[in-house]
């Protein structure tokens, strides 16, 4: 018996050492993350190993490579044209009296290959019912395709309402593709969309769960909310599909969020992002047909540059964008977020802005949807308040 126990601990020690090498040399996390996982493995070997499997693993290099290839396939000629124009100083910039955004646009276009567009019509929704009424109306008017992607989709009244609208669109010949995150949308199953699939629609789940609520990729979820209709109309923002986003759940009360309806060239970026995510989950890929990127005639003149980031990207584009924006601020910074749990660089950049005389206003919810996250938000926000920020 003693020999068996000794062998068990020897094997456990070897596994810990191997896992430590993987963390340090293969995953190449940030320094703080690396030391945190090493300490977990050292002091709680068995539990630490299980936690790492479910929370600490990265996407394999092979998988990331596949996703990068999708991005290259989907690049539009407009991006290359933007790069050349920007480098020659020929591209128009949005008129801003307070901040010179040329450096920000240059960084995102040349370094991150993000399409900068100037011809867009934008509608901002802060009420969930208004947003979904507009979305469903656009779904009813769709002629060619609907690309629909959400993190949370619930099988409640709103979920049924949106599903039925998509099903009717599919029945009249519109190609409907629905991509939901498997973790965020655990309340719905493939059977919930049975009629949609019978009508020709396709439904897929991002990183499907092995069994409900258990998945070794729990830390890599797809939080995007994207809808693209006929390649011309796009929706993106904070509202998911569920009754609470209509203010119908007493626990949360009225739900205030931000969501955009875009009509214009910026929809190309949303389309490209959807196709990348969709193809990453399918062996039968959807090709980049010209019908997905049609000519869009609009009188809109709003400049839009959509930035996406995730574990499939080489750089932290969104984080770098925030840092650049904070550094450019001269008078004030307005932040509206459900969760303020920044990494060290963002938090320190805001402190530096406050110490430099820039006003910082941060707006956070007064009712939590995740209690621990809520108190963490309060803790970080309180630290900014000590430096002079205003919380609302």
Short mmCIF file of C-alpha atoms in Angstrom, two decimals:
data_model
loop_
_atom_site.label_atom_id
_atom_site.label_comp_id
_atom_site.label_asym_id
_atom_site.label_seq_id
_atom_site.Cartn_x
_atom_site.Cartn_y
_atom_site.Cartn_z
CA UNK A 1 0.00 0.00 0.00
CA UNK A 2 2.82 2.39 0.86
CA UNK A 3 4.44 1.73 -2.53
CA UNK A 4 1.20 2.60 -4.33
CA UNK A 5 0.85 5.84 -2.38
CA UNK A 6 4.49 6.76 -3.05
CA UNK A 7 4.06 6.06 -6.76
CA UNK A 8 0.90 8.16 -6.83
CA UNK A 9 2.65 11.18 -5.32
CA UNK A 10 5.63 10.68 -7.62
CA UNK A 11 3.35 10.70 -10.67
CA UNK A 12 1.56 13.75 -9.26
CA UNK A 13 4.86 15.56 -8.80
CA UNK A 14 5.96 14.75 -12.35
CA UNK A 15 2.61 15.98 -13.73
CA UNK A 16 2.95 19.20 -11.76
CA UNK A 17 6.46 19.78 -13.12
CA UNK A 18 5.37 19.09 -16.69
CA UNK A 19 2.35 21.36 -16.33
CA UNK A 20 4.56 24.10 -14.91
CA UNK A 21 6.81 23.87 -17.97
CA UNK A 22 3.74 24.10 -20.22
CA UNK A 23 2.56 27.24 -18.44
CA UNK A 24 5.94 28.95 -18.53
CA UNK A 25 7.22 27.97 -21.96
CA UNK A 26 4.22 27.07 -24.10
CA UNK A 27 1.30 29.18 -22.96
CA UNK A 28 3.44 32.30 -22.40
CA UNK A 29 0.89 34.10 -20.24
CA UNK A 30 1.43 37.45 -18.57
CA UNK A 31 3.90 37.35 -15.69
CA UNK A 32 1.26 37.72 -12.96
CA UNK A 33 -0.88 34.93 -14.46
CA UNK A 34 2.11 32.62 -14.79
CA UNK A 35 3.14 33.04 -11.15
CA UNK A 36 -0.46 32.65 -9.98
CA UNK A 37 -0.88 29.30 -11.71
CA UNK A 38 2.52 28.09 -10.54
CA UNK A 39 1.56 28.86 -6.94
CA UNK A 40 -1.78 27.09 -7.34
CA UNK A 41 -0.07 23.99 -8.73
CA UNK A 42 2.53 24.05 -5.99
CA UNK A 43 0.24 24.38 -2.98
CA UNK A 44 -2.86 22.48 -4.14
CA UNK A 45 -1.58 19.92 -6.67
CA UNK A 46 -4.74 17.88 -7.36
CA UNK A 47 -7.28 20.70 -7.21
CA UNK A 48 -4.86 23.02 -8.98
CA UNK A 49 -4.48 20.59 -11.87
CA UNK A 50 -8.27 20.35 -12.30
CA UNK A 51 -8.66 24.13 -12.10
CA UNK A 52 -6.00 24.62 -14.75
CA UNK A 53 -7.66 22.14 -17.12
CA UNK A 54 -10.95 24.06 -16.92
CA UNK A 55 -9.79 27.65 -16.45
CA UNK A 56 -6.16 28.03 -17.40
CA UNK A 57 -5.63 26.37 -20.75
CA UNK A 58 -5.13 28.40 -23.87
CA UNK A 59 -6.37 27.58 -27.33
CA UNK A 60 -3.84 25.38 -29.10
CA UNK A 61 -1.46 26.99 -31.54
CA UNK A 62 -2.98 24.90 -34.30
CA UNK A 63 -6.45 26.24 -33.52
CA UNK A 64 -5.24 29.82 -33.36
CA UNK A 65 -3.49 29.30 -36.69
CA UNK A 66 -6.75 28.11 -38.23
CA UNK A 67 -8.55 31.20 -36.97
CA UNK A 68 -5.82 33.47 -38.31
CA UNK A 69 -6.18 31.87 -41.73
CA UNK A 70 -9.90 32.65 -41.63
CA UNK A 71 -9.04 36.26 -41.00
CA UNK A 72 -6.71 36.40 -43.99
CA UNK A 73 -9.34 34.85 -46.23
CA UNK A 74 -11.85 37.46 -45.15
CA UNK A 75 -9.76 40.58 -45.58
CA UNK A 76 -11.34 43.12 -47.85
CA UNK A 77 -9.49 45.19 -50.40
CA UNK A 78 -10.75 48.27 -48.60
CA UNK A 79 -8.38 47.59 -45.71
CA UNK A 80 -5.32 47.61 -47.97
CA UNK A 81 -6.56 50.76 -49.66
CA UNK A 82 -7.06 52.38 -46.25
CA UNK A 83 -3.52 51.50 -45.23
CA UNK A 84 -2.01 53.07 -48.31
CA UNK A 85 -4.10 56.23 -48.00
CA UNK A 86 -3.31 56.63 -44.30
CA UNK A 87 0.41 56.19 -44.80
CA UNK A 88 0.32 58.88 -47.50
CA UNK A 89 -1.76 61.19 -45.34
CA UNK A 90 -4.63 61.21 -47.82
CA UNK A 91 -7.43 59.70 -45.76
CA UNK A 92 -10.10 61.94 -44.18
CA UNK A 93 -10.36 61.97 -40.40
CA UNK A 94 -13.46 62.70 -38.32
CA UNK A 95 -13.63 66.32 -37.16
CA UNK A 96 -13.00 66.33 -33.41
CA UNK A 97 -12.36 69.59 -31.64
CA UNK A 98 -10.92 68.05 -28.48
CA UNK A 99 -8.69 65.18 -29.60
CA UNK A 100 -6.55 64.46 -32.64
CA UNK A 101 -7.49 60.87 -33.47
CA UNK A 102 -5.17 60.41 -36.45
CA UNK A 103 -2.69 58.30 -34.46
CA UNK A 104 -5.47 56.06 -33.12
CA UNK A 105 -6.91 55.47 -36.60
CA UNK A 106 -3.45 54.84 -38.00
CA UNK A 107 -2.65 52.28 -35.29
CA UNK A 108 -5.87 50.35 -35.79
CA UNK A 109 -5.75 50.44 -39.58
CA UNK A 110 -2.07 49.82 -40.30
CA UNK A 111 -1.09 47.69 -37.32
CA UNK A 112 -4.36 45.83 -36.59
CA UNK A 113 -5.88 45.82 -40.11
CA UNK A 114 -9.18 47.23 -38.91
CA UNK A 115 -11.35 48.83 -41.57
CA UNK A 116 -11.88 52.57 -41.04
CA UNK A 117 -15.15 53.73 -42.61
CA UNK A 118 -16.69 57.18 -42.95
CA UNK A 119 -20.11 56.53 -44.50
CA UNK A 120 -22.43 55.15 -41.86
CA UNK A 121 -25.86 55.79 -40.39
CA UNK A 122 -25.99 54.95 -36.67
CA UNK A 123 -28.97 54.43 -34.36
CA UNK A 124 -28.25 54.07 -30.63
CA UNK A 125 -30.61 51.98 -28.51
CA UNK A 126 -30.58 52.11 -24.72
CA UNK A 127 -33.92 50.33 -24.25
CA UNK A 128 -34.10 46.59 -24.92
CA UNK A 129 -37.68 46.56 -26.24
CA UNK A 130 -36.89 49.30 -28.75
CA UNK A 131 -33.75 47.48 -29.89
CA UNK A 132 -35.46 44.13 -30.43
CA UNK A 133 -38.48 45.74 -32.13
CA UNK A 134 -36.09 47.33 -34.64
CA UNK A 135 -34.12 44.09 -35.05
CA UNK A 136 -37.23 41.97 -35.66
CA UNK A 137 -38.52 44.49 -38.18
CA UNK A 138 -35.21 44.31 -40.07
CA UNK A 139 -35.35 40.50 -39.94
CA UNK A 140 -38.81 40.67 -41.55
CA UNK A 141 -37.35 42.79 -44.37
CA UNK A 142 -34.32 40.54 -45.01
CA UNK A 143 -33.95 39.30 -48.58
CA UNK A 144 -30.75 37.25 -48.84
CA UNK A 145 -29.15 36.26 -45.52
CA UNK A 146 -29.21 36.79 -41.75
CA UNK A 147 -26.08 36.13 -39.69
CA UNK A 148 -27.03 36.02 -36.04
CA UNK A 149 -24.55 35.67 -33.16
CA UNK A 150 -25.14 36.08 -29.39
CA UNK A 151 -23.49 35.09 -26.14
CA UNK A 152 -26.71 34.60 -24.12
CA UNK A 153 -29.88 33.28 -25.72
CA UNK A 154 -32.72 32.20 -23.43
CA UNK A 155 -35.73 30.03 -24.25
CA UNK A 156 -38.15 32.56 -22.77
CA UNK A 157 -40.74 34.82 -24.37
CA UNK A 158 -38.19 37.05 -26.10
CA UNK A 159 -36.18 34.04 -27.24
CA UNK A 160 -39.31 32.54 -28.82
CA UNK A 161 -40.22 35.86 -30.44
CA UNK A 162 -36.80 36.26 -32.07
CA UNK A 163 -36.64 32.56 -33.05
CA UNK A 164 -40.05 32.74 -34.74
CA UNK A 165 -38.99 35.83 -36.72
CA UNK A 166 -35.85 34.01 -37.90
CA UNK A 167 -37.91 30.94 -38.80
CA UNK A 168 -40.33 32.97 -40.93
CA UNK A 169 -37.37 34.55 -42.71
CA UNK A 170 -35.92 31.11 -43.47
CA UNK A 171 -39.28 29.90 -44.81
CA UNK A 172 -39.36 32.68 -47.39
CA UNK A 173 -35.89 31.71 -48.65
CA UNK A 174 -33.54 33.85 -46.55
CA UNK A 175 -30.39 31.96 -45.49
CA UNK A 176 -30.28 32.10 -41.68
CA UNK A 177 -27.18 31.19 -39.69
CA UNK A 178 -27.33 31.29 -35.88
CA UNK A 179 -24.17 31.04 -33.76
CA UNK A 180 -24.56 30.95 -29.97
CA UNK A 181 -21.99 30.54 -27.24
CA UNK A 182 -22.42 27.11 -25.69
CA UNK A 183 -21.74 28.35 -22.15
CA UNK A 184 -23.81 31.54 -22.26
CA UNK A 185 -26.74 29.84 -23.99
CA UNK A 186 -27.07 26.66 -21.92
CA UNK A 187 -30.83 27.26 -21.60
CA UNK A 188 -31.45 26.52 -25.26
CA UNK A 189 -30.84 23.31 -27.17
CA UNK A 190 -30.87 22.39 -30.82
CA UNK A 191 -34.47 21.18 -30.42
CA UNK A 192 -35.53 24.73 -29.49
CA UNK A 193 -34.64 25.72 -33.08
CA UNK A 194 -36.21 22.62 -34.68
CA UNK A 195 -38.62 24.55 -36.89
CA UNK A 196 -35.88 26.99 -37.93
CA UNK A 197 -33.68 24.10 -39.03
CA UNK A 198 -36.57 22.44 -40.87
CA UNK A 199 -37.00 25.71 -42.77
CA UNK A 200 -33.35 25.57 -43.88
CA UNK A 201 -31.71 27.59 -41.12
CA UNK A 202 -28.45 26.53 -39.52
CA UNK A 203 -27.70 26.63 -35.79
CA UNK A 204 -24.27 26.13 -34.20
CA UNK A 205 -22.78 26.47 -30.73
CA UNK A 206 -19.36 28.03 -30.11
CA UNK A 207 -17.03 25.58 -28.29
CA UNK A 208 -19.81 23.08 -27.44
CA UNK A 209 -19.95 21.68 -23.91
CA UNK A 210 -19.12 18.02 -23.29
CA UNK A 211 -21.91 17.89 -20.70
CA UNK A 212 -24.03 20.80 -19.39
CA UNK A 213 -21.95 23.43 -17.55
CA UNK A 214 -18.73 21.42 -17.92
CA UNK A 215 -16.15 22.36 -20.52
CA UNK A 216 -12.35 22.57 -20.42
CA UNK A 217 -12.60 25.81 -22.43
CA UNK A 218 -14.80 27.64 -19.97
CA UNK A 219 -12.36 30.57 -20.00
CA UNK A 220 -12.62 31.04 -23.79
CA UNK A 221 -16.18 32.03 -24.52
CA UNK A 222 -17.63 34.12 -27.32
CA UNK A 223 -19.30 37.20 -25.82
CA UNK A 224 -19.98 38.92 -29.14
CA UNK A 225 -23.45 40.12 -30.09
CA UNK A 226 -23.54 40.53 -33.86
CA UNK A 227 -26.36 40.49 -36.38
CA UNK A 228 -25.75 41.16 -40.06
CA UNK A 229 -28.68 41.40 -42.46
CA UNK A 230 -28.04 41.23 -46.21
CA UNK A 231 -24.51 42.55 -45.61
CA UNK A 232 -25.87 46.08 -45.22
CA UNK A 233 -27.47 46.32 -41.77
CA UNK A 234 -25.55 45.41 -38.63
CA UNK A 235 -26.35 45.25 -34.93
CA UNK A 236 -23.80 45.10 -32.13
CA UNK A 237 -23.70 46.11 -28.49
CA UNK A 238 -24.61 44.91 -25.02
CA UNK A 239 -28.13 43.44 -25.18
CA UNK A 240 -28.40 39.64 -25.21
CA UNK A 241 -31.57 37.70 -25.97
CA UNK A 242 -33.52 37.23 -22.73
CA UNK A 243 -36.45 38.68 -20.81
CA UNK A 244 -34.16 40.42 -18.31
CA UNK A 245 -32.89 42.65 -21.13
CA UNK A 246 -36.44 43.92 -21.55
CA UNK A 247 -36.69 44.78 -17.85
CA UNK A 248 -39.09 41.89 -17.20
CA UNK A 249 -37.09 40.18 -14.46
CA UNK A 250 -37.85 41.69 -11.06
CA UNK A 251 -34.41 40.82 -9.65
CA UNK A 252 -32.68 43.19 -12.10
CA UNK A 253 -35.39 45.79 -12.67
CA UNK A 254 -35.11 48.02 -15.73
CA UNK A 255 -32.12 46.98 -17.84
CA UNK A 256 -30.23 49.87 -19.37
CA UNK A 257 -27.63 48.99 -21.99
CA UNK A 258 -26.15 50.27 -25.26
CA UNK A 259 -26.71 48.75 -28.67
CA UNK A 260 -26.04 50.08 -32.17
CA UNK A 261 -27.84 49.64 -35.46
CA UNK A 262 -25.39 50.37 -38.27
CA UNK A 263 -26.23 50.93 -41.91
CA UNK A 264 -23.08 51.47 -43.92
CA UNK A 265 -19.57 50.25 -44.65
CA UNK A 266 -18.77 49.41 -41.02
CA UNK A 267 -21.06 46.39 -41.44
CA UNK A 268 -18.27 44.79 -43.50
CA UNK A 269 -16.22 44.37 -40.32
CA UNK A 270 -19.13 42.78 -38.47
CA UNK A 271 -19.71 40.44 -41.40
CA UNK A 272 -16.06 39.48 -41.53
CA UNK A 273 -16.00 38.79 -37.78
CA UNK A 274 -19.13 36.61 -37.96
CA UNK A 275 -17.74 34.54 -40.82
CA UNK A 276 -14.47 34.03 -38.95
CA UNK A 277 -16.31 32.82 -35.84
CA UNK A 278 -18.73 30.68 -37.83
CA UNK A 279 -16.02 28.99 -39.87
CA UNK A 280 -13.94 28.31 -36.76
CA UNK A 281 -16.71 25.94 -35.61
CA UNK A 282 -17.36 24.19 -38.92
CA UNK A 283 -15.46 21.84 -41.17
CA UNK A 284 -17.70 22.99 -44.01
CA UNK A 285 -16.77 26.65 -44.25
CA UNK A 286 -18.86 29.49 -45.63
CA UNK A 287 -16.97 31.17 -48.46
CA UNK A 288 -16.46 34.92 -48.67
CA UNK A 289 -18.99 35.58 -51.41
CA UNK A 290 -19.35 39.12 -52.83
CA UNK A 291 -23.01 39.06 -51.74
CA UNK A 292 -21.80 39.21 -48.14
CA UNK A 293 -20.03 42.53 -48.88
CA UNK A 294 -22.38 44.42 -51.23
CA UNK A 295 -22.16 48.05 -52.25
CA UNK A 296 -23.98 50.19 -49.72
CA UNK A 297 -25.49 53.50 -50.76
CA UNK A 298 -26.02 55.78 -47.80
CA UNK A 299 -26.06 59.48 -47.04
CA UNK A 300 -24.63 58.79 -43.58
CA UNK A 301 -21.39 60.55 -42.69
CA UNK A 302 -20.50 59.01 -39.32
CA UNK A 303 -16.97 57.60 -39.05
CA UNK A 304 -16.80 54.11 -37.52
CA UNK A 305 -13.92 51.75 -36.83
CA UNK A 306 -14.93 48.44 -35.22
CA UNK A 307 -12.26 46.67 -33.18
CA UNK A 308 -12.42 42.99 -32.26
CA UNK A 309 -10.12 41.04 -30.00
CA UNK A 310 -9.88 37.62 -28.43
CA UNK A 311 -7.69 34.55 -27.81
CA UNK A 312 -7.40 34.03 -31.57
CA UNK A 313 -5.60 37.37 -32.07
CA UNK A 314 -1.91 38.08 -31.68
CA UNK A 315 -2.39 41.39 -29.88
CA UNK A 316 -4.81 42.81 -27.32
CA UNK A 317 -6.41 45.23 -29.76
CA UNK A 318 -9.22 46.48 -27.53
CA UNK A 319 -6.92 46.98 -24.57
CA UNK A 320 -4.42 48.87 -26.74
CA UNK A 321 -7.25 51.01 -28.10
CA UNK A 322 -8.37 51.96 -24.60
CA UNK A 323 -4.82 52.80 -23.56
CA UNK A 324 -4.34 55.01 -26.62
CA UNK A 325 -7.66 56.77 -26.06
CA UNK A 326 -6.84 57.43 -22.40
CA UNK A 327 -3.43 58.81 -23.34
CA UNK A 328 -5.02 61.14 -25.91
CA UNK A 329 -7.56 62.57 -23.45
CA UNK A 330 -7.13 66.26 -22.63
CA UNK A 331 -10.26 67.25 -20.69
CA UNK A 332 -12.39 64.29 -19.63
CA UNK A 333 -12.91 60.53 -19.93
CA UNK A 334 -16.41 59.05 -19.76
CA UNK A 335 -16.68 55.35 -18.90
CA UNK A 336 -19.91 53.37 -18.82
CA UNK A 337 -19.48 49.69 -17.97
CA UNK A 338 -21.33 46.89 -16.14
CA UNK A 339 -18.04 45.53 -14.82
CA UNK A 340 -15.00 47.64 -13.99
CA UNK A 341 -12.30 45.04 -13.32
CA UNK A 342 -9.38 46.39 -15.38
CA UNK A 343 -5.91 44.99 -15.73
CA UNK A 344 -3.05 46.92 -14.20
CA UNK A 345 -2.16 48.97 -17.27
CA UNK A 346 -5.68 50.35 -17.81
CA UNK A 347 -6.13 51.11 -14.11
CA UNK A 348 -2.78 52.89 -13.88
CA UNK A 349 -3.43 54.83 -17.10
CA UNK A 350 -6.67 56.21 -15.63
CA UNK A 351 -4.91 57.15 -12.41
CA UNK A 352 -2.26 58.96 -14.44
CA UNK A 353 -4.97 60.81 -16.37
CA UNK A 354 -6.57 61.91 -13.09
CA UNK A 355 -3.24 63.06 -11.72
CA UNK A 356 -2.72 65.03 -14.93
CA UNK A 357 -5.94 66.98 -14.48
CA UNK A 358 -8.20 64.96 -16.78
CA UNK A 359 -11.69 64.43 -15.37
CA UNK A 360 -12.83 60.80 -15.21
CA UNK A 361 -16.51 59.90 -14.86
CA UNK A 362 -17.37 56.23 -14.41
CA UNK A 363 -20.95 54.93 -14.55
CA UNK A 364 -21.71 51.47 -13.14
CA UNK A 365 -24.99 49.63 -12.34
CA UNK A 366 -26.67 49.92 -8.95
CA UNK A 367 -27.97 46.33 -9.16
CA UNK A 368 -25.56 43.41 -9.69
CA UNK A 369 -26.13 40.47 -12.02
CA UNK A 370 -22.98 38.78 -10.66
CA UNK A 371 -22.42 39.55 -6.97
CA UNK A 372 -18.67 38.84 -6.72
CA UNK A 373 -17.97 40.78 -9.91
CA UNK A 374 -20.12 43.61 -8.57
CA UNK A 375 -18.07 43.97 -5.37
CA UNK A 376 -14.83 43.73 -7.33
CA UNK A 377 -16.11 46.57 -9.53
CA UNK A 378 -16.85 48.65 -6.44
CA UNK A 379 -13.37 48.02 -5.11
CA UNK A 380 -11.60 49.19 -8.27
CA UNK A 381 -13.97 52.13 -8.77
CA UNK A 382 -13.42 53.23 -5.17
CA UNK A 383 -9.68 53.38 -5.81
CA UNK A 384 -10.25 55.70 -8.78
CA UNK A 385 -12.52 57.87 -6.65
CA UNK A 386 -9.64 58.33 -4.23
CA UNK A 387 -7.71 59.84 -7.13
CA UNK A 388 -10.59 62.21 -7.96
CA UNK A 389 -12.84 60.25 -10.32
CA UNK A 390 -16.62 60.66 -10.10
CA UNK A 391 -18.84 57.57 -9.85
CA UNK A 392 -22.44 57.63 -11.07
#
